[in-house]
Coordinates of C-alpha atoms and ligand atoms in Angstrom, one line a residue:
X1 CA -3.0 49.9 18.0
X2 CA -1.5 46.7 18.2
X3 CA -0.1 45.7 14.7
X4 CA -2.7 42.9 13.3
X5 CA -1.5 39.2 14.0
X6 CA -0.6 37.5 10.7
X7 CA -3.5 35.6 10.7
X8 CA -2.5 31.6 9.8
X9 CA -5.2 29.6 9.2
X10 CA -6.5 27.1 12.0
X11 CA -3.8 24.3 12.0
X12 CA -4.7 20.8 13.6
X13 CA -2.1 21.2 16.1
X14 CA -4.8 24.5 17.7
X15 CA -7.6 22.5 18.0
X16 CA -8.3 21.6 22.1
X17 CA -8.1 17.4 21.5
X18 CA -4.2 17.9 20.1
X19 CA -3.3 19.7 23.0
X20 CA -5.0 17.4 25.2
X21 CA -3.0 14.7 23.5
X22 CA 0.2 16.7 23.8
X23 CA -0.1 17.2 27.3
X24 CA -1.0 13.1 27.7
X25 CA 2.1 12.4 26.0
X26 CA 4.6 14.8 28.6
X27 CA 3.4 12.4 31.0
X28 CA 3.5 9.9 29.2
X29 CA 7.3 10.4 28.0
X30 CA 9.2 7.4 30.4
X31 CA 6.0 5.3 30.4
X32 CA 7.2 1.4 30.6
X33 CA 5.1 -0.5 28.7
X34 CA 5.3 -3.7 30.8
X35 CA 4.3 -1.7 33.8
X36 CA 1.0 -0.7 31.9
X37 CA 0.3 -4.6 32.4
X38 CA 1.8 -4.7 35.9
X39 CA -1.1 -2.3 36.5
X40 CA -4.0 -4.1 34.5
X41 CA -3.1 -7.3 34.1
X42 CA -6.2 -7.5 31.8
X43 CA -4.6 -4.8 29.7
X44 CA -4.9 -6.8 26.1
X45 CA -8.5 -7.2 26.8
X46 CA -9.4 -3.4 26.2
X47 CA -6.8 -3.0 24.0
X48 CA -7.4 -5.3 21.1
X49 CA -10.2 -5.5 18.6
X50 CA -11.4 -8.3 16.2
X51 CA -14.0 -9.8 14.3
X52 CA -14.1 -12.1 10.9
X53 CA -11.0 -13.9 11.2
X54 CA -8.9 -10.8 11.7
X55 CA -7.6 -9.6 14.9
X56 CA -5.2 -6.3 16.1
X57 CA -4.0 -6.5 19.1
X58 CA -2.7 -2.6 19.9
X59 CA -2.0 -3.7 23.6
X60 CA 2.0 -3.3 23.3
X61 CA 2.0 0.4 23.3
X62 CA 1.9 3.4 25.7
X63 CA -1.7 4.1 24.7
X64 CA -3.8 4.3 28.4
X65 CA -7.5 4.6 28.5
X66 CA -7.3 8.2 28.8
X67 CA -4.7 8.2 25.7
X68 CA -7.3 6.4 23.1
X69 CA -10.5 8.3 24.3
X70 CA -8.5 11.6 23.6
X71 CA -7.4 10.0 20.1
X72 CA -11.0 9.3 19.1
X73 CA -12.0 12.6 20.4
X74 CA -9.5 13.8 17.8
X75 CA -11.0 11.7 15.3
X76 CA -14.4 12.8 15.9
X77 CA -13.5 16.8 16.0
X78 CA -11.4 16.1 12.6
X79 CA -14.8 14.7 11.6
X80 CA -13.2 11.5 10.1
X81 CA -16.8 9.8 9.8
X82 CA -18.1 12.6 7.4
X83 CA -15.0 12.3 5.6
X84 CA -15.2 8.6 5.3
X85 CA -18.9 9.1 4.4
X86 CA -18.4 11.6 1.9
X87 CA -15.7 9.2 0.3
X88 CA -17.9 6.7 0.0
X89 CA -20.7 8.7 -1.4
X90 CA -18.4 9.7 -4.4
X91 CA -17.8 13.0 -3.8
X92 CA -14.8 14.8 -5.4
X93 CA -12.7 13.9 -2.0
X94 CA -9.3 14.2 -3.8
X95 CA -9.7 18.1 -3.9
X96 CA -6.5 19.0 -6.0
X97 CA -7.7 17.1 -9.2
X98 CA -11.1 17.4 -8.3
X99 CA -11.9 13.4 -8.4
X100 CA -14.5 11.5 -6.8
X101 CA -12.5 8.2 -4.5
X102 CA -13.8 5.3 -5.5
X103 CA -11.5 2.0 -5.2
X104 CA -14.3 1.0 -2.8
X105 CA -17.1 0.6 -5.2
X106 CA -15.1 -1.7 -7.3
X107 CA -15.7 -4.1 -4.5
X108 CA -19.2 -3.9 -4.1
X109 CA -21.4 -5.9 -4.5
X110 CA -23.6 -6.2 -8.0
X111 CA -27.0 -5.7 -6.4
X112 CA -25.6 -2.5 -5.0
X113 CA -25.5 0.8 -6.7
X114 CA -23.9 3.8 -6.4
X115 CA -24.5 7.2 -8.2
X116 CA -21.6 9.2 -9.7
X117 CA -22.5 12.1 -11.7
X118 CA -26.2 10.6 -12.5
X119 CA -24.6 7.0 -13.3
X120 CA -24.8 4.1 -11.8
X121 CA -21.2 2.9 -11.9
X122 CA -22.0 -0.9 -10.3
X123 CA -23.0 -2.4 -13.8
X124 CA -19.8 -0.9 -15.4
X125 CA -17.7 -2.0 -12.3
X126 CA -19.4 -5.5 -12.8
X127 CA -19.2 -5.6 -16.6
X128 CA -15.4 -5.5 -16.4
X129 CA -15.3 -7.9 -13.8
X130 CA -17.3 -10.1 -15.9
X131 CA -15.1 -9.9 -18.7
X132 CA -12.1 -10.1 -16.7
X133 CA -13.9 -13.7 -15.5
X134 CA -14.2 -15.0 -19.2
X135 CA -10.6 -14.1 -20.2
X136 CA -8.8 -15.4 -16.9
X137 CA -11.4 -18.7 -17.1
X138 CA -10.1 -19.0 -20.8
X139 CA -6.3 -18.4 -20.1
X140 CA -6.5 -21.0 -17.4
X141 CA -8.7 -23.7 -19.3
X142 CA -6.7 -23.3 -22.7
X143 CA -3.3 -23.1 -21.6
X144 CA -2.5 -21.3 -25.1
X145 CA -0.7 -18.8 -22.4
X146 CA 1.5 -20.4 -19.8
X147 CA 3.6 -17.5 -19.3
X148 CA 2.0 -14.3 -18.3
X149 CA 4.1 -10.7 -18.4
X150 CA 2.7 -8.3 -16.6
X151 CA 4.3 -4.5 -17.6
X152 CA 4.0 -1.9 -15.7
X153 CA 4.7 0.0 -12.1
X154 CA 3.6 1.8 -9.1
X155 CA 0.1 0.8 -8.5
X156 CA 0.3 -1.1 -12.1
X157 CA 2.6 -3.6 -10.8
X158 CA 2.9 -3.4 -6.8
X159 CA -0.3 -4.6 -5.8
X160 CA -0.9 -7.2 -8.3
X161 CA 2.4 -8.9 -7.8
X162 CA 1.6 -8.7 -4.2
X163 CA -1.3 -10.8 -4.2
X164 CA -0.1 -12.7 -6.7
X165 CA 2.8 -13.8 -4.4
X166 CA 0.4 -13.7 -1.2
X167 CA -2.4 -16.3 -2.7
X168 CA 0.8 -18.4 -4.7
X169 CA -0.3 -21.4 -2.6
X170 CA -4.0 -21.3 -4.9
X171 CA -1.9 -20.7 -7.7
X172 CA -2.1 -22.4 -10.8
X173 CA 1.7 -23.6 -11.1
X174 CA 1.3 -24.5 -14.9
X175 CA 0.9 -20.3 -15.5
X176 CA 4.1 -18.6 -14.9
X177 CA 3.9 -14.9 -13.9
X178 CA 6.0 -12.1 -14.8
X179 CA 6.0 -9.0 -13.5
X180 CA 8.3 -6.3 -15.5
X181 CA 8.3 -2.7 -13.9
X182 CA 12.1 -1.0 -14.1
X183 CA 13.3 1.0 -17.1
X184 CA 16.1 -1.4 -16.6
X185 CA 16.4 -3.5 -19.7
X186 CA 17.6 -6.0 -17.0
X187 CA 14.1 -5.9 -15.7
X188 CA 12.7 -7.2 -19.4
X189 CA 15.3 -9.1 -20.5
X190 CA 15.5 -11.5 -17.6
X191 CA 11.9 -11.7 -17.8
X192 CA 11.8 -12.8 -22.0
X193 CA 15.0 -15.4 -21.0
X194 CA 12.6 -17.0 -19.2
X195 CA 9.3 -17.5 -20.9
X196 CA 8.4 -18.9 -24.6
X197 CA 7.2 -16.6 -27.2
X198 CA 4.4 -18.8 -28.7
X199 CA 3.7 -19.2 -25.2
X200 CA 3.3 -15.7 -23.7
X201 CA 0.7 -12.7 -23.0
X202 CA 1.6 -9.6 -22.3
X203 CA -0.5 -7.4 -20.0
X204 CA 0.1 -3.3 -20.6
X205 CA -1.1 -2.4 -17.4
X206 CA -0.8 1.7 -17.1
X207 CA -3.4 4.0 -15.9
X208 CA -2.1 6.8 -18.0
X209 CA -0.3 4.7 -20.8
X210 CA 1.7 7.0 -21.0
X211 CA 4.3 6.3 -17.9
X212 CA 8.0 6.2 -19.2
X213 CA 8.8 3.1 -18.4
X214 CA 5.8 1.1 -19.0
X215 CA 5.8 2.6 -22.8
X216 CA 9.2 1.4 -22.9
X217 CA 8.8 -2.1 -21.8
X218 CA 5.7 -2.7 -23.7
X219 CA 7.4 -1.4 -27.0
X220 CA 10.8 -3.6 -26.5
X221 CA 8.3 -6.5 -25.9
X222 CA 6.4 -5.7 -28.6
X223 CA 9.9 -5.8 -31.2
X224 CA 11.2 -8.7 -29.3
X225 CA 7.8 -10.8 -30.4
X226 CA 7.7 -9.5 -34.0
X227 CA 11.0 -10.8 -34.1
X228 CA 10.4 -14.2 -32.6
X229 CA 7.0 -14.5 -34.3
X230 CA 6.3 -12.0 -37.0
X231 CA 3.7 -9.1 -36.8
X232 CA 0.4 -10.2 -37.5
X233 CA 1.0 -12.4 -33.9
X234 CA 1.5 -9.4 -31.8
X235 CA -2.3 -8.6 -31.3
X236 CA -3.2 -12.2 -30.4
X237 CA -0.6 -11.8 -27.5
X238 CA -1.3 -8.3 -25.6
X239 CA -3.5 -7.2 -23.8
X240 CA -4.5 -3.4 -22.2
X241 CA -5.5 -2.5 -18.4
X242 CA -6.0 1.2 -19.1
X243 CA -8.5 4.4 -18.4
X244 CA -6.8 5.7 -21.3
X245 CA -8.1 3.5 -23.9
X246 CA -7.3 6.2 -27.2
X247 CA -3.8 5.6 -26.1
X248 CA -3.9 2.0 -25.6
X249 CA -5.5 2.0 -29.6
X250 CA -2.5 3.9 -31.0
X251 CA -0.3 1.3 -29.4
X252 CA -1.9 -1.5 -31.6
X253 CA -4.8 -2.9 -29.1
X254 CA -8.0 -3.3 -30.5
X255 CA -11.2 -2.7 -27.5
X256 CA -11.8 -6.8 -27.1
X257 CA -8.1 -6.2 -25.8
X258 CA -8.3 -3.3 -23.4
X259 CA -10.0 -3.6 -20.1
X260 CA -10.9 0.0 -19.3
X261 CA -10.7 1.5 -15.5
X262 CA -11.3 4.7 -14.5
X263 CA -10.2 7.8 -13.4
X264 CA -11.9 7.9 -10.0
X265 CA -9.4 4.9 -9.0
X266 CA -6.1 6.0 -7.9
X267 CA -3.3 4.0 -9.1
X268 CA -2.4 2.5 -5.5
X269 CA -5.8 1.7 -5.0
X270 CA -6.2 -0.2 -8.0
X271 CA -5.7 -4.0 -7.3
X272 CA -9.3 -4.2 -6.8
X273 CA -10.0 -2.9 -10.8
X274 CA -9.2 -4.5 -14.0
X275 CA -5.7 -4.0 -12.8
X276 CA -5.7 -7.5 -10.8
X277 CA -6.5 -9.2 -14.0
X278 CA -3.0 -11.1 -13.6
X279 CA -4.3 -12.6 -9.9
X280 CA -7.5 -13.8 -12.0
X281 CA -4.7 -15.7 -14.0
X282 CA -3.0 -17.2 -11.7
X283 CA -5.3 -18.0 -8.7
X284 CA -8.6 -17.8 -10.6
X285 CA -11.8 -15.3 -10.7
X286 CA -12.8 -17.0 -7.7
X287 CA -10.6 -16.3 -5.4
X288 CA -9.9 -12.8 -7.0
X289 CA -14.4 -12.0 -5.6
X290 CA -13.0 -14.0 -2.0
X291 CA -10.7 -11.0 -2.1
X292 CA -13.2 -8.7 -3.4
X293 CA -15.4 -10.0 -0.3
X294 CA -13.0 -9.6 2.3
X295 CA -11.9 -6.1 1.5
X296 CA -15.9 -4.9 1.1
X297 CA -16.5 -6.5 4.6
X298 CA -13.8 -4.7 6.3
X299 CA -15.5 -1.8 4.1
X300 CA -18.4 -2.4 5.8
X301 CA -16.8 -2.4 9.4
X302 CA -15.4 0.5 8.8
X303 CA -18.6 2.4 7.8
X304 CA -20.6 0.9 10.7
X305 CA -18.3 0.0 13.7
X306 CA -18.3 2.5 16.2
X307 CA -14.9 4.3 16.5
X308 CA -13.9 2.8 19.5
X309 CA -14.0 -0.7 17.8
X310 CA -13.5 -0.1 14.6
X311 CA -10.1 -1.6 13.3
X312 CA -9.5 1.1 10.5
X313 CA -10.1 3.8 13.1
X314 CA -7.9 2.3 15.7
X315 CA -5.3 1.5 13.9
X316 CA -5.0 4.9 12.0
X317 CA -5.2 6.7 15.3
X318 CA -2.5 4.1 17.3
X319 CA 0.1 5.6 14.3
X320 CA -1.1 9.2 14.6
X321 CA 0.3 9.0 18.5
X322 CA 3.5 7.4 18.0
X323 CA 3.9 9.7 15.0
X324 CA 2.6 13.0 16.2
X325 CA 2.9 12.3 19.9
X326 CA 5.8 10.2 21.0
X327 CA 7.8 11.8 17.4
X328 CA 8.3 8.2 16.1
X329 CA 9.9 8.8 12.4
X330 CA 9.2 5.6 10.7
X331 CA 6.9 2.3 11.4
X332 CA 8.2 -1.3 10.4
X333 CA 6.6 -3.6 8.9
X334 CA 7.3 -7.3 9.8
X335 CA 4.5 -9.7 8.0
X336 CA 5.5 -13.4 9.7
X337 CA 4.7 -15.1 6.6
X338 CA 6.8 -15.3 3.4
X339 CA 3.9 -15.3 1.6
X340 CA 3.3 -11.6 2.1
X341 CA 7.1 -10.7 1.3
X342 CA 6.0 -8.1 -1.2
X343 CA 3.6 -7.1 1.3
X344 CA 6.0 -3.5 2.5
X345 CA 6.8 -2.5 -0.9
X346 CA 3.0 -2.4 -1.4
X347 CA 2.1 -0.8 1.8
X348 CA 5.0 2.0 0.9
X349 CA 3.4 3.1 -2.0
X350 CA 0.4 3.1 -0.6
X351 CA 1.3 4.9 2.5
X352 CA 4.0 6.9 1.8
X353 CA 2.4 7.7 -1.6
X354 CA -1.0 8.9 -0.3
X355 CA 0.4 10.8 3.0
X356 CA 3.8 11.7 2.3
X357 CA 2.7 15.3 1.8
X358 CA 4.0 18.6 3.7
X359 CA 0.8 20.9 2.6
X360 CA -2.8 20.9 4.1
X361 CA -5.9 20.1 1.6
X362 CA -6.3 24.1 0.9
X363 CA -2.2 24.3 0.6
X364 CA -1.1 25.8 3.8
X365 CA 2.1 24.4 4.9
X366 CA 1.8 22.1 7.9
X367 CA 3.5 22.4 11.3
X368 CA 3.0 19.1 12.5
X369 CA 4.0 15.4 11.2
X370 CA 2.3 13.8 8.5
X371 CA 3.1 10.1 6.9
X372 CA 5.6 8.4 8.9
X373 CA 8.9 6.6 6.5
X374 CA 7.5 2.6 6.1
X375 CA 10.3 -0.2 5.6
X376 CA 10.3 -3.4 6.7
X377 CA 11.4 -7.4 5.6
X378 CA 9.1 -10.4 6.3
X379 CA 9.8 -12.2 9.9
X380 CA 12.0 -14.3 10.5
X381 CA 14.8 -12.4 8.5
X382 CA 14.3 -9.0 9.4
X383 CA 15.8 -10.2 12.7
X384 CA 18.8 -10.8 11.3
X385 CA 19.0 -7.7 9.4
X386 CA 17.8 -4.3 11.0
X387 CA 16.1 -5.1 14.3
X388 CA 19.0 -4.6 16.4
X389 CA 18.2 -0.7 15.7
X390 CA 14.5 -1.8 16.2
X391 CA 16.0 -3.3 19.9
X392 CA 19.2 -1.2 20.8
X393 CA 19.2 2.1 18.4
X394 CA 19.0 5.7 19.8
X395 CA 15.8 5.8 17.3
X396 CA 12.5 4.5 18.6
X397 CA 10.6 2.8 15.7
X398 CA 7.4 1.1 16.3
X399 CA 6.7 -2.3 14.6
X400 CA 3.9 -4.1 12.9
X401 CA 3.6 -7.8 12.7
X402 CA 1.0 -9.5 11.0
X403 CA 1.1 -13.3 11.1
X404 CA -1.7 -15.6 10.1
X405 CA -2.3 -19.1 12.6
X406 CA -2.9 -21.5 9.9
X407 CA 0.0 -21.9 7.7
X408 CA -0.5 -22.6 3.7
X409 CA 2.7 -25.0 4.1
X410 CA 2.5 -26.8 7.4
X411 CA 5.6 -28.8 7.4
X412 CA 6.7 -30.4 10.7
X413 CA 7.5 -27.5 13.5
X414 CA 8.6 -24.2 11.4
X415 CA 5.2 -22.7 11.9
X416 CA 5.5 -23.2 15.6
X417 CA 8.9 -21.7 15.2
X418 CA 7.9 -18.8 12.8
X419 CA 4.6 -17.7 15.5
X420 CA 7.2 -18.0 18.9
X421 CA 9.7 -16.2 16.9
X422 CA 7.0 -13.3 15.9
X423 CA 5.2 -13.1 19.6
X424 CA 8.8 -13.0 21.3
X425 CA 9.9 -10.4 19.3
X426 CA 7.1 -7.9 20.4
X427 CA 7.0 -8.9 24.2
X428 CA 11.4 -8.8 23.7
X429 CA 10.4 -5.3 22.6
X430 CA 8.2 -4.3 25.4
X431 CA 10.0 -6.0 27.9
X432 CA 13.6 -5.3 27.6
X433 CA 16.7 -6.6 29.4
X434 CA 18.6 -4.7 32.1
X435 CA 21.6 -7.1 32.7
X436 CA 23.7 -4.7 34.3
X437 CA 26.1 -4.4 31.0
X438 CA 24.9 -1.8 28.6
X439 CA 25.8 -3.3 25.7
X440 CA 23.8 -6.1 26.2
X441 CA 21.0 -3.3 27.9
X442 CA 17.4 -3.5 26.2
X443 CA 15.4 -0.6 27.0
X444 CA 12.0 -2.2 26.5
X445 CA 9.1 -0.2 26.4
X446 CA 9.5 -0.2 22.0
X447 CA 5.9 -0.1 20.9
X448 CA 4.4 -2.4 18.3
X449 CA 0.9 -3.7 17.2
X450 CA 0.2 -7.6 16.1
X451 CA -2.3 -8.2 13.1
X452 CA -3.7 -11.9 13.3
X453 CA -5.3 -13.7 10.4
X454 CA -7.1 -16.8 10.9
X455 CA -5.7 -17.6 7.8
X456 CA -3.4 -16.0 4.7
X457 CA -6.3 -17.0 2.2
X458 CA -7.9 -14.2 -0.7
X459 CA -10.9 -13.1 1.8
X460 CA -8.5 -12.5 4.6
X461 CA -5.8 -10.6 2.3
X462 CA -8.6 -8.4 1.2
X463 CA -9.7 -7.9 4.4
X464 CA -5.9 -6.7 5.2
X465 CA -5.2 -4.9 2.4
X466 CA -9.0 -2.8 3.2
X467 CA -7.7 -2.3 6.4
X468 CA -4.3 -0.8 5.8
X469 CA -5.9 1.1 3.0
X470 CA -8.3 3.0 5.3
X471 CA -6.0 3.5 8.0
X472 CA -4.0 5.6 5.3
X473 CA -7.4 7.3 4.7
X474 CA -8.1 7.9 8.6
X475 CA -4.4 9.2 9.1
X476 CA -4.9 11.7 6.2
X477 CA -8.3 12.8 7.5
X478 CA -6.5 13.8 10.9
X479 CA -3.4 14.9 9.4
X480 CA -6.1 17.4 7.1
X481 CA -3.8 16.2 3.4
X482 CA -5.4 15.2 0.3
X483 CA -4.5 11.6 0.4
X484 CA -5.4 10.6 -3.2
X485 CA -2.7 12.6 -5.5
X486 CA 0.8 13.1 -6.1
X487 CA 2.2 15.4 -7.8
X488 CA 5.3 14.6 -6.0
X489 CA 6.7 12.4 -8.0
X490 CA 6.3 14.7 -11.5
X491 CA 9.2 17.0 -10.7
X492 CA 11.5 13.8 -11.1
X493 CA 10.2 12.9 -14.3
X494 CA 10.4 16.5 -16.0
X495 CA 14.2 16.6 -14.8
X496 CA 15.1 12.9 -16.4
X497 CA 13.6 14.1 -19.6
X498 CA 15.9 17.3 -19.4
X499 CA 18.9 15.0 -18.7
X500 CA 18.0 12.6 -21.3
X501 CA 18.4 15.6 -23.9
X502 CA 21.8 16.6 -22.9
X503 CA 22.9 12.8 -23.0
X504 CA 21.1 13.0 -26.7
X505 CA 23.7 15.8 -27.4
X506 CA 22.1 18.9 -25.8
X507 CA 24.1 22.2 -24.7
X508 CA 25.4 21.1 -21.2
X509 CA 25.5 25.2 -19.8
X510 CA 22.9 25.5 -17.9
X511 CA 23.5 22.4 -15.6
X512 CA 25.4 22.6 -12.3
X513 CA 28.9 21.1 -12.3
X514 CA 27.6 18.1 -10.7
X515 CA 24.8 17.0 -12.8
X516 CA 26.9 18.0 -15.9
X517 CA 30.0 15.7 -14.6
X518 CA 27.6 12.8 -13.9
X519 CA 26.3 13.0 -17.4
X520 CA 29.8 13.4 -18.9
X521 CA 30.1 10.3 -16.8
X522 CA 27.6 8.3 -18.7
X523 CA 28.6 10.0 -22.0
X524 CA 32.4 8.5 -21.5
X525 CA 31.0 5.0 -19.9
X526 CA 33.7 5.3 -17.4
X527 CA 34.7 7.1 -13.9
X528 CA 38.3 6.2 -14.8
X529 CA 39.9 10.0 -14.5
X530 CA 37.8 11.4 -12.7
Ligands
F6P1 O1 4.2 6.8 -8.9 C1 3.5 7.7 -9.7 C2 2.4 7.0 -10.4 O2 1.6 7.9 -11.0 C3 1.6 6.1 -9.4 O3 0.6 6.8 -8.7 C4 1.0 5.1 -10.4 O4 0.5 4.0 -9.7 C5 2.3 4.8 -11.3 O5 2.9 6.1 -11.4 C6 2.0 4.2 -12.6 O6 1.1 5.0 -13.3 P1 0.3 4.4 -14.6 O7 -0.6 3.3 -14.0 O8 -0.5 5.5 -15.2 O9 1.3 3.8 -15.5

């Protein structure tokens, strides 16, 4: 009697389609890129796909015909369309807290609806925009405000000081914005040099309102006004982005203040909530629904395109071979427009965030890859900082670019310059340089994908933003993760608040001897002895 095989559950990396892949990429191993276009000279035709002012051109890789019709077999046996569908539909997709997925609705449009629980959730969706409409038109036609601090961090502050900083060129340049996020009293207090107090709202901008350092902020703002203005001032100048609206009472807002969100919107998929009340600020309600419009039509690309032409799909499945199949660690982000230079700390939440898990959905521990480490610096100076590893390192990391062709700040030839510099760097990665000297040897063959926009404007970024947001979603479908929680980043918090009572004066035995000097370190204010 043979004793019984510990039965593991059915990992991704059995099904037939993986080891299809797996087998594609042994052969695949020394593939030169550049010869893939010595043998189709047509090559970017089949592997590019576009439409609305948005183009990916996914030609620069080792990805063959064969290669992407076994990826989307993948994607079909992983049943990524049910998945999506099922997203959409509202059902409790994020499976460890038992929530419904919803940043899409918040981006539909009014005359749609969309059932959660027996509720329609489009007129709430669209009664907060509305009111997000009158107090942004107000702000900007009064100019009581001309200094806006927004406080708060993660998906409370990332994503709204990313478009904020992507759409400055329809900025309103009498309204300053402030974006406060770090525990840091540095973070603050530069912030509050720079603004007048008469002058100034403050947004609270915290899913939870409870998040350390947001609490903090908001309460050293809040005795920094009473101070310059006297209490009774304080209400007239803060405001509440919360789903936790008892807390966002006990701090002093009264409900004309707070604009709720909900539950079934995960903090890095929030921009598209009451959360981006600072872009209606600063660029307007106006272009806030372009951006609204241009994320719900790549929405709606994604729903209907079939896979082989659907961006979100291609693009999720390009990563899952250079992650899972060529073993590429990382992916770089290279946005050719300063505009979009808080574009990768965005993405990294939202990526690394959403699929840097180890665990399957029903907690079995995975023995394949899962989210891939995402850095990056806007183009042109990431050349002059990390992409000689990107060129000459023993690691093999594959690059995106994402340029748009009309610039927001044409001024004589640096557009010309910026685009040469962004399309020579990819074919200088494919290509490679053999001079004979192998210090100045370029292997080629270093895979990257281009994103083109017609144009860096707010339909465009939302069309972006909705396409990096569900090619997280298609990754984590293949990958088999719950993309949408994280408790991850609670352990951290539970430890700092164990610190913080031995720095209060706690018993200092049970720590190990280097936590315990590193405290006594802070204790003495000095290293001098050690
Ligand atoms: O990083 C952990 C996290 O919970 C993020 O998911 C979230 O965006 C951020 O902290 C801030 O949370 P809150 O909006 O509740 O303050």
């Amino acid at each position: 009697m043979l004793p019984q095989r510990q039965e593991r559950p059915m990992s991704r990396t059995d099904m037939p389609e993986w080891k299809r892949l797996e087998e594609q990429a042994k052969g695949l191993k020394d593939q030169s890129i550049a010869a893939l276009f010595d043998q189709d000279p047509k090559r970017y035709e089949a592997f590019h796909a576009a439409f609305d002012g948005i183009m990916m051109d996914y030609s620069k890789t080792s990805i063959t015909n064969d290669v992407m019709s076994a990826l989307l077999s993948l994607a079909k046996a992983c049943d990524v369309e049910g998945a999506r569908d099922r997203m959409f539909a509202g059902e409790p997709v994020n499976n460890t807290e038992n929530r419904a997925v919803l940043h899409t609705a918040l981006r539909m449009d009014a005359r749609e609806s969309l059932d959660l629980n027996g509720v329609d959730i489009i007129p709430e969706i669209h009664g907060v925009l509305g009111r997000m409409q009158a107090f942004s038109d107000k702000i900007r036609a009064e100019k009581k405000f001309t200094h806006i601090v927004n406080i708060g961090i993660g998906g409370s502050d990332l994503g709204a000081y990313m478009a904020c900083e992507a759409l400055k060129a329809f900025c309103d340049r009498d309204i300053k914005m402030h974006f406060v996020s770090n525990v840091d009293s540095t973070d603050l207090a530069e912030a509050l040099l720079a603004v007048k107090p008469e002058k100034t709202l403050f947004i609270v901008t915290s899913k939870s309102f409870t998040t350390q350092e947001t609490m903090t902020n908001a309460r050293s703002a809040r005795a920094w006004l009473e101070e310059k203005l006297g209490r009774p001032d304080v209400d007239a100048h803060f405001v509440a982005i919360t789903a936790n609206t008892d807390e966002a009472r006990r701090f002093g807002m009264d409900d004309e203040s707070i604009f709720p969100m909900w539950d079934w919107v995960g903090g890095r998929y929030s921009i598209w909530s009451a959360i981006g009340l600072p872009v209606c600020i600063s660029v307007g309600f106006d272009n806030f629904s372009a951006m609204l419009a241009g994320a719900r039509e790549m929405d709606r690309h994604f729903c209907a395109a079939p896979l082989e032409k659907n961006l979100p799909v291609l693009f999720g499945m390009v990563g899952v071979w250079h992650r899972n199949f060529c073993d590429f660690p990382a992916v770089t982000v290279a946005p050719y427009d300063q505009y979009l230079h808080s574009f990768i700390a965005y993405l990294q939440q939202l990526d690394m965030e959403s699929n840097g898990k180890r665990v399957d959905r029903d907690g079995n521990v995975l023995d394949y890859e899962t989210g891939p480490i995402v850095f990056g610096k806007p183009g042109t100076n990431g050349q002059h900082a990390f992409f000689q590893l990107i060129h000459q390192g023993t690691t093999v990391i594959p690059v995106e670019f994402i340029a748009a062709l009309q610039p927001q700040q044409p001024m004589g030839d640096h557009h010309k310059k910026l685009m040469s510099n962004c399309i020579g760097q990819s074919k200088a990665l494919m290509d490679g340089l053999r001079p004979g000297n192998t210090h100045k040897e370029f292997t080629g063959s270093r895979p990257s994908v281009t994103i083109l926009l017609d144009v860096l404007d707010p339909y465009h970024l939302g069309m972006l933003m909705a396409l990096y947001e569900q090619k997280v979603f298609v990754q984590g479908i293949i990958w088999n993760i719950n993309s949408f929680d994280q408790w991850g980043v609670q352990l951290g918090k539970v430890l700092a608040d164990k610190v913080m009572a031995k720095l209060d004066g706690g018993d200092m035995d049970s720590l190990d001897s280097s936590t315990a000097a590193l405290v006594n370190a802070v204790k003495a204010g000095s290293v001098r002895g050690e």
